[in-house]
PDB file of C-alpha atoms in Angstrom:
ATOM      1  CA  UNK A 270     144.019-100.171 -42.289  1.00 45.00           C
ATOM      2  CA  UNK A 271     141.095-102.777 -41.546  1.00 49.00           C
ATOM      3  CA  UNK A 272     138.282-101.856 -38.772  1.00 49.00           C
ATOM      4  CA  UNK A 273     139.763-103.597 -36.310  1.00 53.00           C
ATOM      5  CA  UNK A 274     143.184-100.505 -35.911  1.00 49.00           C
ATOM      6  CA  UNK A 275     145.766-103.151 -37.484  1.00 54.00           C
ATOM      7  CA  UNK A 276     147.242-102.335 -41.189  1.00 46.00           C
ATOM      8  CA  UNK A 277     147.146-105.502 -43.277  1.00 49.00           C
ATOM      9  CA  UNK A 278     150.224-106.923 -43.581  1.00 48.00           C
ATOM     10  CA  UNK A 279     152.110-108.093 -47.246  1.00 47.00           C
ATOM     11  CA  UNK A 280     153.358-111.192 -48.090  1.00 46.00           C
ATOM     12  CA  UNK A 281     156.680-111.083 -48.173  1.00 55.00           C
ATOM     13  CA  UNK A 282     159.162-113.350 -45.905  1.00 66.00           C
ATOM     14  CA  UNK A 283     160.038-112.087 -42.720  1.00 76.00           C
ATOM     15  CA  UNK A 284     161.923-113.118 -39.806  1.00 85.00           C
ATOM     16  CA  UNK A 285     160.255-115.846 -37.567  1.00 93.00           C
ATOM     17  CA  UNK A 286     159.581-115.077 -33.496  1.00 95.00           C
ATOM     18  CA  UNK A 287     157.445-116.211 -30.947  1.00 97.00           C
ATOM     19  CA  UNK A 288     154.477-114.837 -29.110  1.00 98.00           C
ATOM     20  CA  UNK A 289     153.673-114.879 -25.686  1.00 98.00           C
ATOM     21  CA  UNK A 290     149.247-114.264 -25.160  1.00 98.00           C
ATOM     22  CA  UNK A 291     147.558-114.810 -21.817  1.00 98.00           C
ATOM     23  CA  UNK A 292     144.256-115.549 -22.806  1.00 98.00           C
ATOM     24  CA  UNK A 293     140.945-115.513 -20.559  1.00 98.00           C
ATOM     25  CA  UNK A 294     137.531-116.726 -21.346  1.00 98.00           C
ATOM     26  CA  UNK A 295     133.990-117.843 -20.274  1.00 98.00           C
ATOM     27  CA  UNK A 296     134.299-121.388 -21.187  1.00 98.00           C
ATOM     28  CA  UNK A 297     130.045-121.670 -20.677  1.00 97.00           C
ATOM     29  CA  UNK A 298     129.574-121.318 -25.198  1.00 97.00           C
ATOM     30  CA  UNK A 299     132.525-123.603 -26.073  1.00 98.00           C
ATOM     31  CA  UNK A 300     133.278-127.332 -26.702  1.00 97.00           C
ATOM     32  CA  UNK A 301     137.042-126.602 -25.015  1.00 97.00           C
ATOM     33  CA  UNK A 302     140.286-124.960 -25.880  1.00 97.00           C
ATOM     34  CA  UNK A 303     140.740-127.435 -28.935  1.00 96.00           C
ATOM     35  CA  UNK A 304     139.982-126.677 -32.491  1.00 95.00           C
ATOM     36  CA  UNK A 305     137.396-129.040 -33.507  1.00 95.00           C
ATOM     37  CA  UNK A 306     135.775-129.068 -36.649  1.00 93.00           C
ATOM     38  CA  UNK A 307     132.080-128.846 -36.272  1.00 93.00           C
ATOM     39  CA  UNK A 308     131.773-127.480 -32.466  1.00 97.00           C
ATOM     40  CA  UNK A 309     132.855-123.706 -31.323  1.00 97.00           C
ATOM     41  CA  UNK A 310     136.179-123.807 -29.258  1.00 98.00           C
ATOM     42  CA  UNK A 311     138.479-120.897 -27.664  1.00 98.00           C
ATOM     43  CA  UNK A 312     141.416-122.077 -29.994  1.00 98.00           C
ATOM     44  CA  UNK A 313     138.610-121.691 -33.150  1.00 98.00           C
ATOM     45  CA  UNK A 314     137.715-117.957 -32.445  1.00 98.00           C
ATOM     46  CA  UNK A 315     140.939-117.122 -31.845  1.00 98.00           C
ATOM     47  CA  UNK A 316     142.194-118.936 -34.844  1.00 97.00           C
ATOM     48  CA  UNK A 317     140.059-116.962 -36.956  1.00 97.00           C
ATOM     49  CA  UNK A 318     141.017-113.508 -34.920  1.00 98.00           C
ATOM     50  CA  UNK A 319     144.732-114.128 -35.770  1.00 98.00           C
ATOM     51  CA  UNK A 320     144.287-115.264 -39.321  1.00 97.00           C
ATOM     52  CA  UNK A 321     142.314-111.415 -39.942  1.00 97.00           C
ATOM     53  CA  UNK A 322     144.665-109.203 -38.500  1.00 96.00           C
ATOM     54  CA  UNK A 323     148.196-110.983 -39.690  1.00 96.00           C
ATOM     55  CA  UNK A 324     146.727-113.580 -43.057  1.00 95.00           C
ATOM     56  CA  UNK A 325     148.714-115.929 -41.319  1.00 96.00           C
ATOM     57  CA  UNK A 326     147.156-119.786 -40.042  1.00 94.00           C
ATOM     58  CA  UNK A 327     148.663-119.991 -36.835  1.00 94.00           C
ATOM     59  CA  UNK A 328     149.921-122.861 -35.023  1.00 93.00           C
ATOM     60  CA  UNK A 329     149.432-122.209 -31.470  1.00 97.00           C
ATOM     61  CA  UNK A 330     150.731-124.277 -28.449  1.00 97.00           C
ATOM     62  CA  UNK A 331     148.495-123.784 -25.393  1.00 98.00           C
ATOM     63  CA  UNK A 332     149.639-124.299 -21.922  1.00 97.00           C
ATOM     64  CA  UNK A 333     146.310-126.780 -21.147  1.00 94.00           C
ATOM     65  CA  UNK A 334     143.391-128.224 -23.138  1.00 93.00           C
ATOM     66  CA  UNK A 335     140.391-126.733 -21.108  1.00 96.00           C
ATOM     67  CA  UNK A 336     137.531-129.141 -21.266  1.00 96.00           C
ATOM     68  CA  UNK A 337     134.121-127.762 -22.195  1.00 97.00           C
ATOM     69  CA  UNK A 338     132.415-125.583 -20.222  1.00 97.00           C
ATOM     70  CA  UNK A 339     135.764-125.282 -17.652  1.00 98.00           C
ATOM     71  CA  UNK A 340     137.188-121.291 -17.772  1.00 98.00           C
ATOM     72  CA  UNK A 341     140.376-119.411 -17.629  1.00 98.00           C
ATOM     73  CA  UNK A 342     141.949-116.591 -15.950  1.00 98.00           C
ATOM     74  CA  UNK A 343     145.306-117.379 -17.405  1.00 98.00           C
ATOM     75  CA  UNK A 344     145.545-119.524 -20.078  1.00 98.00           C
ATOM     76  CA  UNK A 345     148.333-119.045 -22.059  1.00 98.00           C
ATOM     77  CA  UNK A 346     149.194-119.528 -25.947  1.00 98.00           C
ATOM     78  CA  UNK A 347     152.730-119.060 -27.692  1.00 98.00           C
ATOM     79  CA  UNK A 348     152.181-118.807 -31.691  1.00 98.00           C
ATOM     80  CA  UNK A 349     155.527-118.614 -34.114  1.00 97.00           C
ATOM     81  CA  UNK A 350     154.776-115.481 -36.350  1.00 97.00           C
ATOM     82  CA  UNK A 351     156.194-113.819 -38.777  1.00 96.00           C
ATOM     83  CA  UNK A 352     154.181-110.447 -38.047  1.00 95.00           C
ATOM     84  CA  UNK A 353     155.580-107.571 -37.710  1.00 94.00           C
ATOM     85  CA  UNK A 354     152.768-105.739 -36.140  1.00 96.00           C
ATOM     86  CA  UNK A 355     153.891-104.641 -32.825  1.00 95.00           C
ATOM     87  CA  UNK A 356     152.252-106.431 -29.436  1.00 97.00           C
ATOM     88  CA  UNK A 357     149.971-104.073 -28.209  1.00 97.00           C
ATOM     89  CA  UNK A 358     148.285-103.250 -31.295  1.00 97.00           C
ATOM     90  CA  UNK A 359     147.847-106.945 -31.911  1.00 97.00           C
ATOM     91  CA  UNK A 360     146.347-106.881 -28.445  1.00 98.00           C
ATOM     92  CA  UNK A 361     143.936-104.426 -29.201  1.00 98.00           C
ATOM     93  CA  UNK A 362     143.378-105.799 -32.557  1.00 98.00           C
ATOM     94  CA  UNK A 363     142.682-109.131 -31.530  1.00 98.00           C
ATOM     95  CA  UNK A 364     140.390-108.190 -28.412  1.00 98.00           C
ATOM     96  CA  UNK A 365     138.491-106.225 -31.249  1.00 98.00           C
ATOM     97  CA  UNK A 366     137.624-109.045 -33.133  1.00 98.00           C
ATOM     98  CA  UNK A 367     136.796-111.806 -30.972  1.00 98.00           C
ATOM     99  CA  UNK A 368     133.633-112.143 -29.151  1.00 98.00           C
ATOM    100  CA  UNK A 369     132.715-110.865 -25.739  1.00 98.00           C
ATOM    101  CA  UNK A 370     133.445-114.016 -23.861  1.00 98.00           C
ATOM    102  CA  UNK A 371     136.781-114.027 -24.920  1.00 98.00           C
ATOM    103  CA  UNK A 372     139.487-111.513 -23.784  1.00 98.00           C
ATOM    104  CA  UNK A 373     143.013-111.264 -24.751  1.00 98.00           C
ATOM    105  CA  UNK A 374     144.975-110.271 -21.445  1.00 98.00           C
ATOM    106  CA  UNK A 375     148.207-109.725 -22.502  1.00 98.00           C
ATOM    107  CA  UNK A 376     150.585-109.994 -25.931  1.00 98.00           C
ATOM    108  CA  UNK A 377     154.147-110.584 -25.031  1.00 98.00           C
ATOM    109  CA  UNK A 378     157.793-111.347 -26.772  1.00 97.00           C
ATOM    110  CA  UNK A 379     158.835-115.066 -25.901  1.00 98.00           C
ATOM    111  CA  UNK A 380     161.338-116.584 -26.155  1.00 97.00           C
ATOM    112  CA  UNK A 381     163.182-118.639 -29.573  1.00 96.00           C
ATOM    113  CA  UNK A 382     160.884-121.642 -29.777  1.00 96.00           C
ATOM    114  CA  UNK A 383     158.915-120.991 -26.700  1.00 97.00           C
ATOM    115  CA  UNK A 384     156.307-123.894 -26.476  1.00 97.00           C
ATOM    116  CA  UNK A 385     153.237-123.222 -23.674  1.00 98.00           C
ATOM    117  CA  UNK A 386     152.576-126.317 -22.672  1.00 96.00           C
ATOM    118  CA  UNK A 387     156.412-128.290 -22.525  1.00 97.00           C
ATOM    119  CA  UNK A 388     157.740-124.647 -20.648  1.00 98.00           C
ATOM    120  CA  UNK A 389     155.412-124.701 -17.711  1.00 98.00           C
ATOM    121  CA  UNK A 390     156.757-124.825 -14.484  1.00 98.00           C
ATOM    122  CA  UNK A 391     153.450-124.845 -12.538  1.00 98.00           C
ATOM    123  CA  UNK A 392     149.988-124.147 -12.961  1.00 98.00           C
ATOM    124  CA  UNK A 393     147.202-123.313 -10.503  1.00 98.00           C
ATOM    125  CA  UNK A 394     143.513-123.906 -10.662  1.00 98.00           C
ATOM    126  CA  UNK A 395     140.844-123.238  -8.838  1.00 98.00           C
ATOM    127  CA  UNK A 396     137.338-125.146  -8.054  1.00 98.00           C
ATOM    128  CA  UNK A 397     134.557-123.224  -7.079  1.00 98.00           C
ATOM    129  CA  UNK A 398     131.749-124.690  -5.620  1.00 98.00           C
ATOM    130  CA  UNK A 399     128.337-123.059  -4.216  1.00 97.00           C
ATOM    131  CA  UNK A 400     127.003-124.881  -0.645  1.00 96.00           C
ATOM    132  CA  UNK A 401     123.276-123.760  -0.285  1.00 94.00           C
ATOM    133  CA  UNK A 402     119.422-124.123  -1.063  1.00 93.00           C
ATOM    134  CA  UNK A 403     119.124-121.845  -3.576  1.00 92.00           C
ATOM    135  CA  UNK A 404     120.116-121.750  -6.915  1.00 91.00           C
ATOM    136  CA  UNK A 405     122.772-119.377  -8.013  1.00 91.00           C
ATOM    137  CA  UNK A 406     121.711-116.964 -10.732  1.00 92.00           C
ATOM    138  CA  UNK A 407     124.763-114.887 -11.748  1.00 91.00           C
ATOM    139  CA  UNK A 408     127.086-117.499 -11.040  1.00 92.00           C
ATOM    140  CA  UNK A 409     125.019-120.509 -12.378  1.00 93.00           C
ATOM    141  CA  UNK A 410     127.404-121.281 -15.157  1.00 96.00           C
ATOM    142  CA  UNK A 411     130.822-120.984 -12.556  1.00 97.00           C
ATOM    143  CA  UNK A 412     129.952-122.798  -9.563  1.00 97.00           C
ATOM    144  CA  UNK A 413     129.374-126.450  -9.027  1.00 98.00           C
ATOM    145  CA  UNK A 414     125.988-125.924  -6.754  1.00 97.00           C
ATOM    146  CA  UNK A 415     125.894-127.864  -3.906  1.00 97.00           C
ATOM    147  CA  UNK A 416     122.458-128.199  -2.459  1.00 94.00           C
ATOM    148  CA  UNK A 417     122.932-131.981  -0.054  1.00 87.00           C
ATOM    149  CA  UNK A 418     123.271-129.829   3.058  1.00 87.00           C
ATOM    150  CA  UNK A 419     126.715-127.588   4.220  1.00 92.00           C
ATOM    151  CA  UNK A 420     129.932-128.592   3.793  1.00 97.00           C
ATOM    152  CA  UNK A 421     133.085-128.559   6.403  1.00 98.00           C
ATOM    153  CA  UNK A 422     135.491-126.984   4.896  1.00 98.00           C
ATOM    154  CA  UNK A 423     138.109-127.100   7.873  1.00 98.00           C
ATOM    155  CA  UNK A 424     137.554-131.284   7.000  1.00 98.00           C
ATOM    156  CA  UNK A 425     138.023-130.566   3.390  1.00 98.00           C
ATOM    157  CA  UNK A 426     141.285-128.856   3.931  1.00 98.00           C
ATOM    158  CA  UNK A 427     142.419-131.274   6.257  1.00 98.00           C
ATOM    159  CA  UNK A 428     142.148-134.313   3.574  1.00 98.00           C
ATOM    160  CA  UNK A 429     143.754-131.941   0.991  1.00 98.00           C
ATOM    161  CA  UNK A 430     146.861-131.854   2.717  1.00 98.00           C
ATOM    162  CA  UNK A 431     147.303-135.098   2.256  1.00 98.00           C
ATOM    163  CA  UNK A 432     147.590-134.301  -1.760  1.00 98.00           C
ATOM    164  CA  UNK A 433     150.710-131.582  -1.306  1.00 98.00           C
ATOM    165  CA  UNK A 434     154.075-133.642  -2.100  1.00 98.00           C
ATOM    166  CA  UNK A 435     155.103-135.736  -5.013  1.00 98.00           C
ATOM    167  CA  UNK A 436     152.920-138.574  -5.506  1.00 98.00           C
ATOM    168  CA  UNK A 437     151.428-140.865  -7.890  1.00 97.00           C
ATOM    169  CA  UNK A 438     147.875-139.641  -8.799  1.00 97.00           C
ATOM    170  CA  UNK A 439     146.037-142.860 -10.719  1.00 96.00           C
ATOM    171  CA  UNK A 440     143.669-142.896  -8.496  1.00 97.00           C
ATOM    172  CA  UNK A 441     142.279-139.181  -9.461  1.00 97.00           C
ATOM    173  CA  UNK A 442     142.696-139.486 -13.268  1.00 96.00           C
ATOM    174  CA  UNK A 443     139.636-140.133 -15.376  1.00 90.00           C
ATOM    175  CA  UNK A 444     140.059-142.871 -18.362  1.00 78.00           C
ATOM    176  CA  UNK A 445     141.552-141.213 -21.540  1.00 66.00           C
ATOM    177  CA  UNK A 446     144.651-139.580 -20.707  1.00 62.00           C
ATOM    178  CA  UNK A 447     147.527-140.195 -22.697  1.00 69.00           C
ATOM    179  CA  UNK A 448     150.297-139.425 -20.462  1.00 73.00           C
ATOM    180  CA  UNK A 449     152.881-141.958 -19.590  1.00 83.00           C
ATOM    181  CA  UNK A 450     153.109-141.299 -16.291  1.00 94.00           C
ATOM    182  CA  UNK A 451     150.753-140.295 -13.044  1.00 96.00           C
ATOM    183  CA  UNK A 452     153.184-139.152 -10.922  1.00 97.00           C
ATOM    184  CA  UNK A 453     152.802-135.925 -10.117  1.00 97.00           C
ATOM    185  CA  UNK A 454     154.000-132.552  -7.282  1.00 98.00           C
ATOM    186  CA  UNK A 455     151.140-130.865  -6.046  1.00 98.00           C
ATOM    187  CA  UNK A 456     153.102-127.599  -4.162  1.00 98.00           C
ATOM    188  CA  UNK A 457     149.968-126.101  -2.591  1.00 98.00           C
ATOM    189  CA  UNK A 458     146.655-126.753  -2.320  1.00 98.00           C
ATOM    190  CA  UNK A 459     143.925-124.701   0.090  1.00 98.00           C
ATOM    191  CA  UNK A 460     140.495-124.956   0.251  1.00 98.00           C
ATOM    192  CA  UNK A 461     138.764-120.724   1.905  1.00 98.00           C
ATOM    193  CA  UNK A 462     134.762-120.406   1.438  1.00 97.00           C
ATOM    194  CA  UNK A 463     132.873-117.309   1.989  1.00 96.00           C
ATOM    195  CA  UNK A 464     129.189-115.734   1.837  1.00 94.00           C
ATOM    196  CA  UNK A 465     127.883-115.368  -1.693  1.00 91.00           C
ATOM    197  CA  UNK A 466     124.659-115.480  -3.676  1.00 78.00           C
ATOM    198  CA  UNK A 467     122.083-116.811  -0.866  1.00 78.00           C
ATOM    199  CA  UNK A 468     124.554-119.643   0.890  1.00 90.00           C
ATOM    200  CA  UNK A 469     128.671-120.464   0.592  1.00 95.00           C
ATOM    201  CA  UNK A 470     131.347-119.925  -1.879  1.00 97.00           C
ATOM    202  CA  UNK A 471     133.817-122.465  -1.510  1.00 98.00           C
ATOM    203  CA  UNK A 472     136.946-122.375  -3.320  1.00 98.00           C
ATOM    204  CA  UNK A 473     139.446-125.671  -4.030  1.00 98.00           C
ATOM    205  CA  UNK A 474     143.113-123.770  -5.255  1.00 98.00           C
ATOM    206  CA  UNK A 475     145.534-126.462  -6.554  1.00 98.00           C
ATOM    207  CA  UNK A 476     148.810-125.703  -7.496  1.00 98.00           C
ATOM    208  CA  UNK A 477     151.359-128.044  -8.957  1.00 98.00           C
ATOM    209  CA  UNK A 478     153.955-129.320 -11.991  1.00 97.00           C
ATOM    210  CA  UNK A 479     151.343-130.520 -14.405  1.00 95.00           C
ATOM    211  CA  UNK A 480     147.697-132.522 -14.028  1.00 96.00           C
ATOM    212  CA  UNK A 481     146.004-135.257 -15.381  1.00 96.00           C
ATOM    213  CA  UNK A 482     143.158-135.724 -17.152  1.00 95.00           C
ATOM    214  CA  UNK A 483     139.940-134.431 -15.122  1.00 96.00           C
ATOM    215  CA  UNK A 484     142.212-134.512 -11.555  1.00 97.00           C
ATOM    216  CA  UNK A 485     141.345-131.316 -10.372  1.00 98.00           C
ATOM    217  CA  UNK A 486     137.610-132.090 -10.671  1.00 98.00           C
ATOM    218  CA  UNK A 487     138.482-136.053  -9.177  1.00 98.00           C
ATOM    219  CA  UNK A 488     140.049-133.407  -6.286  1.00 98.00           C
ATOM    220  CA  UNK A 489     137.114-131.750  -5.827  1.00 98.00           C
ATOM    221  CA  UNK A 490     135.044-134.320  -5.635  1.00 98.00           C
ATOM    222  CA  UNK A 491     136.846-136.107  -3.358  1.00 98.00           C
ATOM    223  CA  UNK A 492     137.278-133.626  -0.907  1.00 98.00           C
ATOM    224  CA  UNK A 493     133.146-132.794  -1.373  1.00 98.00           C
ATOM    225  CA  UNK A 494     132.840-136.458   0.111  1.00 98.00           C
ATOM    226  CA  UNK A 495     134.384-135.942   2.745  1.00 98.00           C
ATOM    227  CA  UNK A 496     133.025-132.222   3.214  1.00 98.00           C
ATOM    228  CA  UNK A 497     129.962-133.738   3.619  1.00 98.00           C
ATOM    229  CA  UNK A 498     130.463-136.399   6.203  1.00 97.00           C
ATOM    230  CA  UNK A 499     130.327-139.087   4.448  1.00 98.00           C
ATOM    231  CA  UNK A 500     134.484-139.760   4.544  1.00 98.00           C
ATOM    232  CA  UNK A 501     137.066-138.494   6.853  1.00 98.00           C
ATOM    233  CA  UNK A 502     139.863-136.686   6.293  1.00 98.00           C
ATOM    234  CA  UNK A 503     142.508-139.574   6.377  1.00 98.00           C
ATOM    235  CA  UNK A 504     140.289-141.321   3.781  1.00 98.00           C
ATOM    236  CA  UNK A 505     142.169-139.173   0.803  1.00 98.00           C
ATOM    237  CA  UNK A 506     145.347-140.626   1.551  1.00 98.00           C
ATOM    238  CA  UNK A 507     143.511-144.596   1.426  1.00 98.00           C
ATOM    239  CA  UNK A 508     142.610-142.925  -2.369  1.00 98.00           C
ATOM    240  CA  UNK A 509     145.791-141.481  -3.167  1.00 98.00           C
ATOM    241  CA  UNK A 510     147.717-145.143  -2.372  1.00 98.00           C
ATOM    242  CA  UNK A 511     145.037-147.272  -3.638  1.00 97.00           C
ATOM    243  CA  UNK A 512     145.577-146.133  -7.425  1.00 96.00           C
ATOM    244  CA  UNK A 513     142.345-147.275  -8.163  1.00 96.00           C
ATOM    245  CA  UNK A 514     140.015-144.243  -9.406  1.00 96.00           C
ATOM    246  CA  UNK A 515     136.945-145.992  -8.600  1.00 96.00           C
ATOM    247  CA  UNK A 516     138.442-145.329  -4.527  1.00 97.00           C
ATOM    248  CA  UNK A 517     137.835-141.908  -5.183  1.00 98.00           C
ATOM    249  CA  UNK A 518     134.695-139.182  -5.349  1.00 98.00           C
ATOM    250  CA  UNK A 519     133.083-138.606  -8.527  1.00 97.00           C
ATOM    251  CA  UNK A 520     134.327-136.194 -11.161  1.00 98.00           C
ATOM    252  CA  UNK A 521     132.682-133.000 -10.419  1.00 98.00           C
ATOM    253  CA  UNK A 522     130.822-131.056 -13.436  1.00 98.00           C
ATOM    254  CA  UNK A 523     133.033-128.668 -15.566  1.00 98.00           C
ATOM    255  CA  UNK A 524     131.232-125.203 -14.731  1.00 98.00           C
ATOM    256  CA  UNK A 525     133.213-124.712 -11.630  1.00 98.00           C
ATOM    257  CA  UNK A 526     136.781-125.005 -13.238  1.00 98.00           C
ATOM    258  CA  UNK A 527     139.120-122.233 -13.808  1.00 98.00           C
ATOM    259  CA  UNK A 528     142.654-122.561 -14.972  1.00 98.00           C
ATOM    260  CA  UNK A 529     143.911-119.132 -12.614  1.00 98.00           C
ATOM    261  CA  UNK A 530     147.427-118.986 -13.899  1.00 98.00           C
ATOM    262  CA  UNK A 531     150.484-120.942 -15.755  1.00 98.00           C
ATOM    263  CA  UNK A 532     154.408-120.263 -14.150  1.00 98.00           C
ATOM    264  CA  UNK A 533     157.344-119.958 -16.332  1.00 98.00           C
ATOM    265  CA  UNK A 534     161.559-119.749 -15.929  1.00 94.00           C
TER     266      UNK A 534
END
């Protein structure tokens, strides 16, 4: 038995299953979720974690590619294994091995040929941004900070609504994406603020069927624009049917992204 409480495993063929992990991390250290070969990524540590414990090189399906610097609450990853080492020792195992900004939530049977990303049903994120004159300090790597005077968030929630529904959303995806269409269901989105570290946390919560590249940061700042007077509410839906992503507010910085949680059948 290794250090890290899970007894090396033979070589010998064994059934293939699938793997279920809910994954959370401090995105601040990493380049993204993807493996890449010369930066540090979540998928690289954990890739590394997997391959001590079971001598396996996993193939893992993740249910988003988390920019760098953006976090997660709830990221999940399916892996097909042929380990036989039982979930929660693999959850204990793994957590021991991979460093402290990285946190294995859960280990879980899933189903034959579960995928992480083609099974979602819905995933929610949530932007946080910091409204105030003073730099955060704890939260300085999590918060977008906001220092051009307060923001209404009552105005901000107002021009979200127009977002909820199905909808195509060209004019909040940032060049790059891949995906063949921009039509999208946004189920619910809110926008709450309260006290924290010397001025206001405010906090964007989108849920919906899938995103596109850098849309819940187009959301956020979009609805920052018109948080701070410079657009009114009604203005968002102008954005939405323009398709035209120079319409819309900027792309807010990565810090203040976290993917909260991914919904399957």
């Amino acid at each position: 038995m290794g250090d890290n409480g899970v007894a090396n495993e033979g070589s010998q063929a064994r059934p293939t299953h699938w793997l279920k992990l809910t994954v959370a991390y401090d995105g601040a250290a990493y380049a993204g979720w993807q493996w890449q070969p010369s930066e540090p990524t979540v998928q690289g540590v954990l890739q590394d974690a997997w391959r001590s414990i079971t001598h396996e090189e996993p193939c893992f399906t993740a249910s988003g590619r988390t920019d760098a610097g953006v976090h997660a609450e709830g990221q999940v990853v399916g892996v097909e294994t042929t380990s036989t080492i039982e979930p929660r020792r693999l959850l204990r195992g793994l957590n021991a091995l991979l460093p402290d900004d990285v946190v294995i939530r859960a280990v879980e049977p899933a189903p034959v040929g579960f995928h992480a990303t083609h099974d979602a049903l819905r995933k929610t994120y949530r932007y946080q941004v910091l409204s105030g004159p003073v730099p955060p300090l704890f939260d300085r790597k999590h918060v977008w900070h906001w220092r051009a005077g307060q923001l209404d968030t009552e105005r901000m929630g107002q021009g979200g609504a127009y977002l909820v529904g199905r909808h195509d959303f060209a004019s909040l995806e940032s060049t790059g994406s891949e995906r063949s269409s921009t039509v999208r269901t946004i189920t619910d989105l809110t926008v709450t603020s309260r006290p924290a570290d010397g001025g206001e946390r405010i906090d964007i919560t989108v849920t919906g069927d899938g995103f596109l590249y850098n849309m819940v940061r187009t959301i956020a700042g979009t609805l920052v624009e018109v948080g701070r007077g410079a657009k009114p509410p009604e203005w968002v839906a102008e954005v939405l049917a323009s398709r035209d992503r120079g319409r819309a507010g900027q792309t807010a910085p990565p810090q203040g992204l976290f993917l909260v949680r991914v919904e399957y059948a």
